[in-house]
Amino acid sequence: MRNFGLFLSSVLVTFPLVSCGPTSESTRRQTSTTVSVDSNSGGDESIGGARGLFDMVVNDGVDATTGDNTDYKYFDIDERGSVTIRIRFQQVGVTGSVAIHNDYGDILHNQGISPEEQEVRIEDFDVLPGRYYVSLSIREGRADYAIGREFTAA
């Protein structure tokens, strides 16, 4: 084993030099990093940061490996009727749920998402005038998605 020397303020500090040369193996210490849920959601991980879901499709993405687990969208209803929410994933492999909330955050409808689903629909959900929220929460996987809504007056 060779020593590698370094002078620091007139003091010689030596370090053993191991794993040098083409035939020696170096070992790396594996470190695990844990990503906190919603640590990187970009501000739309709660009702307070919900983005508008109007009469168009909105594109977004979720990624459990980077901490972008939850997205909230909102929509306003002016008259009694029903709404259909459609989420289409560009990739399969997401595990989680989609929910509709009222203006207080109470869950009115909750539906699971399994890894083999490429599209999730909540169809003909009865609504009264007011603001509603849709939350997409994932536990595993990553996917870009498009979300849209259709309203039918009663």
N, CA, C and O of each residue as an XYZ file, in Angstrom:
616
protein
N       0.852     -1.160      0.000
C       0.000      0.000      0.000
C       0.901      1.227      0.000
O       1.863      1.303      0.764
N       0.582      2.179     -0.858
C       1.322      3.429     -0.921
C       0.600      4.486     -0.116
O      -0.608      4.402      0.107
N       1.347      5.475      0.315
C       0.749      6.605      1.007
C       0.805      7.827      0.116
O       1.779      8.043     -0.605
N      -0.210      8.595      0.169
C      -0.285      9.833     -0.590
C      -0.178     10.956      0.423
O      -0.953     11.001      1.378
N       0.766     11.861      0.233
C       1.001     12.916      1.207
C       0.455     14.244      0.756
O       0.390     14.521     -0.442
N       0.061     15.071      1.705
C      -0.451     16.391      1.439
C       0.034     17.309      2.538
O      -0.109     16.998      3.720
N       0.607     18.436      2.157
C       1.076     19.400      3.139
C      -0.023     20.402      3.427
O      -0.527     21.067      2.521
N      -0.386     20.506      4.682
C      -1.354     21.502      5.123
C      -0.695     22.337      6.203
O      -0.395     21.830      7.285
N      -0.470     23.588      5.927
C       0.131     24.515      6.891
C       1.375     23.927      7.535
O       1.517     23.930      8.758
N       2.256     23.432      6.715
C       3.539     22.868      7.153
C       3.395     21.578      7.931
O       4.327     21.178      8.628
N       2.250     20.913      7.831
C       2.062     19.620      8.484
C       1.806     18.607      7.384
O       0.968     18.831      6.511
N       2.509     17.516      7.420
C       2.330     16.473      6.432
C       1.231     15.533      6.895
O       1.311     14.935      7.968
N       0.210     15.415      6.067
C      -0.890     14.507      6.356
C      -0.816     13.415      5.314
O      -0.720     13.708      4.122
N      -0.860     12.157      5.734
C      -0.785     11.063      4.781
C      -2.097     10.295      4.768
O      -2.761     10.137      5.792
N      -2.447      9.824      3.581
C      -3.638      9.020      3.385
C      -3.228      7.739      2.694
O      -2.421      7.779      1.765
N      -3.757      6.606      3.117
C      -3.444      5.389      2.370
C      -4.083      5.450      0.991
O      -5.243      5.841      0.856
N      -3.347      5.075     -0.006
C      -3.825      5.081     -1.372
C      -4.153      3.647     -1.748
O      -3.256      2.826     -1.938
N      -5.426      3.352     -1.852
C      -5.881      1.999     -2.154
C      -6.624      1.985     -3.476
O      -7.053      3.023     -3.981
N      -6.766      0.810     -4.016
C      -7.525      0.581     -5.233
C      -6.969      1.342     -6.424
O      -7.719      1.908     -7.219
N      -5.686      1.349     -6.537
C      -5.068      2.004     -7.685
C      -4.641      0.948     -8.686
O      -4.277     -0.169     -8.319
N      -4.690      1.306     -9.913
C      -4.223      0.402    -10.948
C      -5.365     -0.269    -11.659
O      -6.494     -0.283    -11.166
N      -5.081     -0.817    -12.802
C      -6.147     -1.374    -13.640
C      -6.728     -2.679    -13.126
O      -7.835     -3.039    -13.528
N      -6.037     -3.406    -12.256
C      -6.552     -4.705    -11.839
C      -7.207     -4.685    -10.466
O      -7.803     -5.683    -10.061
N      -7.114     -3.600     -9.755
C      -7.713     -3.581     -8.424
C      -9.162     -3.122     -8.499
O      -9.549     -2.363     -9.388
N      -9.942     -3.594     -7.555
C     -11.356     -3.229     -7.519
C     -11.565     -2.148     -6.475
O     -11.027     -2.221     -5.370
N     -12.320     -1.186     -6.823
C     -12.667     -0.182     -5.827
C     -14.093     -0.450     -5.359
O     -14.942     -0.891     -6.134
N     -14.332     -0.188     -4.128
C     -15.664     -0.391     -3.583
C     -16.245      0.966     -3.236
O     -15.558      1.849     -2.721
N     -17.513      1.105     -3.527
C     -18.207      2.338     -3.215
C     -19.165      2.084     -2.078
O     -19.801      1.033     -1.999
N     -19.256      3.044     -1.216
C     -20.248      2.966     -0.164
C     -21.571      3.423     -0.768
O     -21.676      4.536     -1.283
N     -22.555      2.574     -0.704
C     -23.846      2.926     -1.269
C     -24.623      3.738     -0.250
O     -24.744      3.362      0.916
N     -25.136      4.840     -0.714
C     -25.951      5.670      0.142
C     -27.370      5.677     -0.399
O     -27.589      5.686     -1.610
N     -28.301      5.671      0.490
C     -29.689      5.718      0.056
C     -30.234      7.099      0.368
O     -30.004      7.646      1.446
N     -30.934      7.635     -0.559
C     -31.574      8.921     -0.347
C     -33.071      8.700     -0.324
O     -33.626      8.012     -1.181
N     -33.701      9.277      0.640
C     -35.143      9.173      0.772
C     -35.752     10.495      0.353
O     -35.358     11.554      0.842
N     -36.696     10.432     -0.540
C     -37.385     11.621     -1.008
C     -38.695     11.722     -0.251
O     -39.471     10.767     -0.211
N     -38.941     12.869      0.344
C     -40.182     13.068      1.089
C     -41.350     13.251      0.134
O     -41.215     13.833     -0.942
N     -42.491     12.742      0.554
C     -43.711     12.888     -0.237
C     -44.012     14.370     -0.409
O     -43.984     15.134      0.555
N     -44.298     14.767     -1.641
C     -44.651     16.136     -2.008
C     -43.565     17.166     -1.710
O     -43.862     18.352     -1.569
N     -42.324     16.728     -1.613
C     -41.229     17.665     -1.371
C     -40.851     18.445     -2.618
O     -40.090     19.409     -2.537
N     -41.377     18.039     -3.780
C     -41.002     18.680     -5.038
C     -42.215     18.805     -5.974
O     -42.101     18.596     -7.182
N     -43.366     19.145     -5.401
C     -44.596     19.164     -6.199
C     -44.835     20.462     -6.953
O     -45.775     20.546     -7.743
N     -44.031     21.447     -6.735
C     -44.166     22.674     -7.503
C     -45.301     23.585     -7.082
O     -45.733     24.432     -7.864
N     -45.787     23.432     -5.877
C     -46.818     24.341     -5.366
C     -48.250     23.870     -5.516
O     -49.152     24.456     -4.918
N     -48.484     22.823     -6.300
C     -49.874     22.372     -6.501
C     -50.182     21.095     -5.718
O     -51.060     20.319     -6.097
N     -49.446     20.888     -4.617
C     -49.648     19.678     -3.821
C     -50.770     19.826     -2.791
O     -51.061     18.882     -2.056
N     -51.400     21.001     -2.732
C     -52.499     21.214     -1.796
C     -53.583     22.050     -2.476
O     -53.370     22.605     -3.555
N     -54.734     22.130     -1.836
C     -55.843     22.906     -2.383
C     -55.435     24.363     -2.585
O     -55.841     24.992     -3.562
N     -54.639     24.898     -1.672
C     -54.216     26.293     -1.765
C     -53.413     26.611     -3.018
O     -53.391     27.761     -3.456
N     -52.757     25.620     -3.601
C     -51.964     25.833     -4.805
C     -52.581     25.235     -6.058
O     -51.916     25.107     -7.086
N     -53.861     24.867     -5.970
C     -54.530     24.211     -7.108
C     -54.511     25.102     -8.344
O     -54.649     26.322     -8.256
N     -54.339     24.468     -9.481
C     -54.352     25.176    -10.765
C     -55.693     24.940    -11.452
O     -56.307     23.886    -11.290
N     -56.134     25.921    -12.212
C     -57.451     25.879    -12.847
C     -57.584     24.814    -13.919
O     -56.677     24.591    -14.721
N     -58.720     24.173    -13.912
C     -59.079     23.170    -14.909
C     -60.352     23.676    -15.576
O     -61.456     23.451    -15.080
N     -60.190     24.350    -16.685
C     -61.308     25.017    -17.325
C     -61.847     24.143    -18.451
O     -61.841     22.918    -18.326
N     -62.306     24.729    -19.530
C     -62.866     23.956    -20.631
C     -61.789     23.527    -21.617
O     -61.971     23.624    -22.831
N     -60.675     23.057    -21.090
C     -59.571     22.608    -21.926
C     -58.825     21.500    -21.195
O     -59.052     21.260    -20.009
N     -57.964     20.851    -21.892
C     -57.130     19.809    -21.293
C     -55.879     20.475    -20.723
O     -55.290     21.355    -21.351
N     -55.486     20.047    -19.538
C     -54.290     20.559    -18.881
C     -53.270     19.431    -18.815
O     -53.604     18.309    -18.434
N     -52.037     19.726    -19.183
C     -50.951     18.740    -19.122
C     -50.093     18.990    -17.897
O     -49.796     20.134    -17.553
N     -49.700     17.910    -17.245
C     -48.872     17.994    -16.044
C     -48.163     16.665    -15.882
O     -48.222     15.817    -16.772
N     -47.498     16.476    -14.765
C     -46.809     15.219    -14.501
C     -46.679     14.972    -13.016
O     -46.691     15.907    -12.216
N     -46.556     13.710    -12.650
C     -46.311     13.294    -11.273
C     -45.152     12.306    -11.284
O     -44.968     11.558    -12.244
N     -44.371     12.311    -10.201
C     -43.203     11.441    -10.120
C     -42.894     11.157     -8.659
O     -42.349     12.010     -7.958
N     -43.241      9.961     -8.200
C     -43.020      9.604     -6.799
C     -41.541      9.546     -6.438
O     -41.184      9.747     -5.278
N     -40.684      9.278     -7.403
C     -39.247      9.160     -7.106
C     -38.599     10.506     -6.809
O     -37.552     10.556     -6.163
N     -39.209     11.605     -7.275
C     -38.634     12.929     -7.025
C     -39.438     13.744     -6.026
O     -39.080     14.888     -5.746
N     -40.508     13.190     -5.485
C     -41.306     13.904     -4.495
C     -42.412     14.752     -5.078
O     -42.928     15.639     -4.398
N     -42.794     14.501     -6.332
C     -43.928     15.198     -6.942
C     -45.110     14.233     -6.950
O     -45.510     13.731     -8.000
N     -45.660     13.982     -5.763
C     -46.667     12.942     -5.584
C     -48.100     13.398     -5.814
O     -48.939     12.593     -6.216
N     -48.398     14.657     -5.572
C     -49.784     15.105     -5.582
C     -49.949     16.363     -6.423
O     -49.151     17.296     -6.334
N     -50.989     16.373     -7.234
C     -51.375     17.562     -7.992
C     -52.843     17.843     -7.708
O     -53.668     16.929     -7.696
N     -53.163     19.109     -7.479
C     -54.543     19.554     -7.319
C     -54.913     20.465     -8.473
O     -54.118     21.305     -8.895
N     -56.117     20.295     -8.977
C     -56.710     21.165     -9.988
C     -58.084     21.577     -9.458
O     -58.675     20.866     -8.645
N     -58.591     22.722     -9.917
C     -59.932     23.132     -9.497
C     -60.772     23.497    -10.708
O     -60.249     23.814    -11.776
N     -62.088     23.445    -10.521
C     -63.014     23.912    -11.540
C     -64.243     24.476    -10.846
O     -64.624     24.033     -9.763
N     -64.851     25.456    -11.487
C     -66.051     26.101    -10.958
C     -67.265     25.660    -11.763
O     -67.197     25.500    -12.982
N     -68.372     25.468    -11.062
C     -69.636     25.069    -11.675
C     -70.661     26.169    -11.392
O     -70.825     26.606    -10.253
N     -71.345     26.606    -12.449
C     -72.317     27.696    -12.324
C     -73.757     27.217    -12.189
O     -74.622     27.970    -11.742
N     -74.016     25.979    -12.568
C     -75.379     25.461    -12.490
C     -75.361     23.967    -12.181
O     -74.341     23.294    -12.335
N     -76.496     23.474    -11.748
C     -76.630     22.060    -11.420
C     -76.391     21.206    -12.662
O     -76.798     21.578    -13.763
N     -75.725     20.052    -12.485
C     -75.464     19.161    -13.601
C     -74.578     18.006    -13.196
O     -74.565     17.595    -12.036
N     -73.837     17.482    -14.159
C     -72.889     16.399    -13.876
C     -71.579     16.691    -14.601
O     -71.548     17.382    -15.619
N     -70.527     16.156    -14.058
C     -69.198     16.379    -14.624
C     -68.502     15.033    -14.792
O     -68.671     14.123    -13.981
N     -67.722     14.927    -15.852
C     -66.870     13.759    -16.072
C     -65.428     14.243    -16.071
O     -65.074     15.175    -16.794
N     -64.608     13.609    -15.261
C     -63.174     13.911    -15.184
C     -62.437     12.787    -15.894
O     -62.707     11.611    -15.651
N     -61.515     13.145    -16.762
C     -60.740     12.151    -17.508
C     -59.252     12.466    -17.343
O     -58.806     13.582    -17.609
N     -58.503     11.467    -16.903
C     -57.046     11.586    -16.773
C     -56.421     10.521    -17.652
O     -56.708      9.334    -17.498
N     -55.569     10.940    -18.570
C     -54.892     10.007    -19.480
C     -53.396     10.108    -19.252
O     -52.789     11.163    -19.435
N     -52.811      8.974    -18.845
C     -51.377      8.904    -18.578
C     -50.619      8.567    -19.855
O     -51.069      7.734    -20.641
N     -49.473      9.207    -20.069
C     -48.644      8.885    -21.227
C     -47.881      7.579    -21.009
O     -47.523      6.896    -21.969
N     -47.636      7.236    -19.751
C     -46.972      5.980    -19.424
C     -47.834      5.244    -18.391
O     -48.487      5.873    -17.559
N     -47.830      3.940    -18.451
C     -48.504      3.151    -17.418
C     -47.517      2.922    -16.281
O     -46.315      3.134    -16.443
N     -48.026      2.490    -15.131
C     -47.137      2.164    -14.023
C     -47.334      3.013    -12.785
O     -46.516      2.957    -11.867
N     -48.404      3.804    -12.737
C     -48.663      4.667    -11.592
C     -49.641      3.984    -10.649
O     -50.653      3.433    -11.084
N     -49.338      4.022     -9.366
C     -50.234      3.510     -8.332
C     -50.641      4.673     -7.447
O     -49.788      5.416     -6.961
N     -51.937      4.834     -7.236
C     -52.389      5.938     -6.401
C     -53.882      6.081     -6.421
O     -54.609      5.088     -6.449
N     -54.362      7.347     -6.407
C     -55.800      7.594     -6.413
C     -56.096      8.971     -6.986
O     -55.239      9.853     -7.017
N     -57.335      9.128     -7.437
C     -57.855     10.411     -7.883
C     -59.117     10.675     -7.071
O     -59.925      9.771     -6.855
N     -59.282     11.914     -6.625
C     -60.425     12.249     -5.781
C     -61.020     13.583     -6.202
O     -60.327     14.453     -6.730
N     -62.323     13.728     -5.958
C     -63.010     15.007     -6.113
C     -63.327     15.515     -4.710
O     -63.839     14.778     -3.867
N     -63.011     16.791     -4.476
C     -63.226     17.428     -3.177
C     -64.178     18.608     -3.345
O     -64.271     19.199     -4.421
N     -64.883     18.939     -2.264
C     -65.679     20.163     -2.280
C     -64.785     21.333     -1.875
O     -63.583     21.162     -1.668
N     -65.376     22.517     -1.765
C     -64.621     23.729     -1.461
C     -63.986     23.695     -0.065
O     -63.058     24.455      0.209
N     -64.475     22.829      0.807
C     -63.905     22.688      2.148
C     -62.798     21.642      2.205
O     -62.150     21.475      3.238
N     -62.582     20.943      1.101
C     -61.562     19.902      1.064
C     -62.074     18.517      1.380
O     -61.309     17.553      1.343
N     -63.365     18.394      1.696
C     -63.948     17.078      1.975
C     -63.928     16.231      0.708
O     -64.203     16.730     -0.383
N     -63.604     14.960      0.854
C     -63.586     14.047     -0.289
C     -65.010     13.619     -0.605
O     -65.699     13.046      0.238
N     -65.444     13.904     -1.827
C     -66.785     13.530     -2.281
C     -66.758     12.225     -3.068
O     -67.744     11.488     -3.092
N     -65.644     11.947     -3.700
C     -65.477     10.722     -4.500
C     -63.990     10.380     -4.507
O     -63.146     11.263     -4.658
N     -63.675      9.100     -4.344
C     -62.281      8.655     -4.370
C     -62.207      7.374     -5.189
O     -63.039      6.479     -5.038
N     -61.207      7.297     -6.055
C     -61.069      6.148     -6.946
C     -59.588      5.770     -7.044
O     -58.737      6.635     -7.253
N     -59.288      4.492     -6.895
C     -57.917      4.016     -6.979
C     -57.390      3.982     -8.409
O     -58.156      3.906     -9.369
N     -56.084      4.040     -8.529
C     -55.397      3.923     -9.823
C     -54.424      2.765     -9.711
O     -53.586      2.741     -8.810
N     -54.528      1.804    -10.618
C     -53.616      0.663    -10.615
C     -52.573      0.835    -11.723
O     -52.810      1.567    -12.685
N     -51.428      0.172    -11.597
C     -50.313      0.386    -12.529
C     -50.621      0.108    -14.001
O     -49.970      0.679    -14.876
N     -51.589     -0.746    -14.293
C     -51.863     -1.072    -15.697
C     -52.839     -0.094    -16.364
O     -53.063     -0.188    -17.571
N     -53.414      0.824    -15.619
C     -54.374      1.767    -16.184
C     -53.675      2.919    -16.903
O     -52.770      3.548    -16.354
N     -54.098      3.183    -18.119
C     -53.572      4.328    -18.850
C     -54.565      5.494    -18.807
O     -54.192      6.647    -19.026
N     -55.814      5.182    -18.527
C     -56.825      6.229    -18.434
C     -57.719      5.975    -17.235
O     -58.111      4.840    -16.964
N     -58.037      7.049    -16.519
C     -58.934      6.984    -15.369
C     -60.066      7.966    -15.629
O     -59.834      9.105    -16.035
N     -61.295      7.513    -15.390
C     -62.470      8.375    -15.578
C     -63.337      8.347    -14.331
O     -63.551      7.302    -13.716
N     -63.822      9.507    -13.984
C     -64.908      9.637    -13.011
C     -66.061     10.184    -13.836
O     -66.039     11.340    -14.261
N     -67.057      9.356    -14.057
C     -68.118      9.721    -14.998
C     -69.407     10.130    -14.295
O     -69.799      9.561    -13.276
N     -70.054     11.143    -14.881
C     -71.384     11.594    -14.474
C     -71.489     11.854    -12.972
O     -72.423     11.397    -12.313
N     -70.522     12.591    -12.447
C     -70.530     12.949    -11.032
C     -71.436     14.175    -10.859
O     -71.183     15.227    -11.445
N     -72.495     14.027    -10.046
C     -73.470     15.109     -9.857
C     -72.851     16.270     -9.094
O     -72.186     16.082     -8.075
N     -73.087     17.497     -9.617
C     -72.525     18.696     -9.003
C     -73.596     19.778     -8.883
O     -74.545     19.834     -9.666
N     -73.416     20.628     -7.884
C     -74.214     21.829     -7.681
C     -73.297     23.022     -7.936
O     -72.082     22.844     -8.018
N     -73.835     24.215     -8.062
C     -72.952     25.370     -8.250
C     -71.930     25.485     -7.113
O     -72.260     25.299     -5.942
N     -70.684     25.796     -7.486
C     -69.618     25.942     -6.497
C     -68.271     25.572     -7.084
O     -68.157     25.298     -8.279
N     -67.257     25.565     -6.245
C     -65.906     25.208     -6.655
C     -65.609     23.780     -6.194
O     -65.939     23.381     -5.078
N     -64.981     23.034     -7.084
C     -64.594     21.650     -6.819
C     -63.103     21.492     -7.113
O     -62.526     22.231     -7.911
N     -62.505     20.523     -6.456
C     -61.088     20.230     -6.634
C     -60.913     18.771     -7.040
O     -61.661     17.898     -6.600
N     -59.929     18.523     -7.875
C     -59.547     17.165     -8.242
C     -58.112     16.981     -7.754
O     -57.233     17.782     -8.068
N     -57.888     15.926     -6.989
C     -56.521     15.623     -6.550
C     -56.071     14.312     -7.183
O     -56.815     13.331     -7.217
N     -54.857     14.317     -7.675
C     -54.210     13.118     -8.194
C     -53.029     12.848     -7.276
O     -52.084     13.635     -7.225
N     -53.082     11.743     -6.557
C     -52.029     11.393     -5.596
C     -51.454     10.034     -5.959
O     -52.193      9.064     -6.126
N     -50.127      9.966     -6.081
C     -49.498      8.695     -6.428
C     -48.544      8.263     -5.326
O     -47.924      9.084     -4.650
N     -48.446      6.949     -5.167
C     -47.516      6.357     -4.212
C     -46.294      5.793     -4.915
O     -45.195      5.800     -4.360
N     -46.482      5.305     -6.138
C     -45.396      4.680     -6.898
C     -45.496      5.079     -8.358
O     -46.589      5.275     -8.889
N     -44.340      5.198     -9.001
C     -44.288      5.437    -10.429
C     -44.122      6.891    -10.793
O     -44.010      7.770     -9.938
N     -44.109      7.117    -12.104
C     -44.040      8.469    -12.645
C     -44.766      8.471    -13.975
O     -44.752      7.476    -14.700
N     -45.397      9.585    -14.292
C     -46.091      9.695    -15.582
C     -46.453     11.142    -15.861
O     -46.817     11.903    -14.964
N     -46.343     11.494    -17.123
C     -46.940     12.733    -17.603
C     -48.392     12.388    -17.896
O     -48.711     11.254    -18.254
N     -49.269     13.373    -17.742
C     -50.681     13.092    -17.959
C     -51.401     14.321    -18.502
O     -50.912     15.447    -18.413
N     -52.561     14.069    -19.061
C     -53.482     15.120    -19.491
C     -54.767     14.930    -18.701
O     -55.256     13.810    -18.554
N     -55.310     16.028    -18.197
C     -56.548     15.958    -17.423
C     -57.549     16.953    -18.024
O     -57.198     18.079    -18.374
N     -58.771     16.516    -18.129
C     -59.818     17.371    -18.656
C     -61.143     17.084    -17.990
O     -61.296     16.077    -17.297
N     -62.098     17.965    -18.198
C     -63.429     17.772    -17.620
C     -64.471     18.129    -18.651
O     -64.259     18.975    -19.520
N     -65.610     17.459    -18.531
C     -66.771     17.751    -19.371
C     -67.954     17.989    -18.443
O     -68.176     17.223    -17.505
N     -68.699     19.030    -18.699
C     -69.863     19.355    -17.894
C     -71.127     19.208    -18.717
O     -71.178     19.603    -19.882
N     -72.153     18.629    -18.090
C     -73.459     18.506    -18.716
C     -74.487     19.112    -17.763
O     -74.612     18.667    -16.622
N     -75.215     20.115    -18.220
C     -76.238     20.757    -17.391
C     -77.401     19.795    -17.160
O     -77.716     18.959    -18.008
N     -78.032     19.933    -15.994
C     -79.166     19.060    -15.646
C     -80.415     19.475    -16.387
O     -81.466     18.857    -16.219
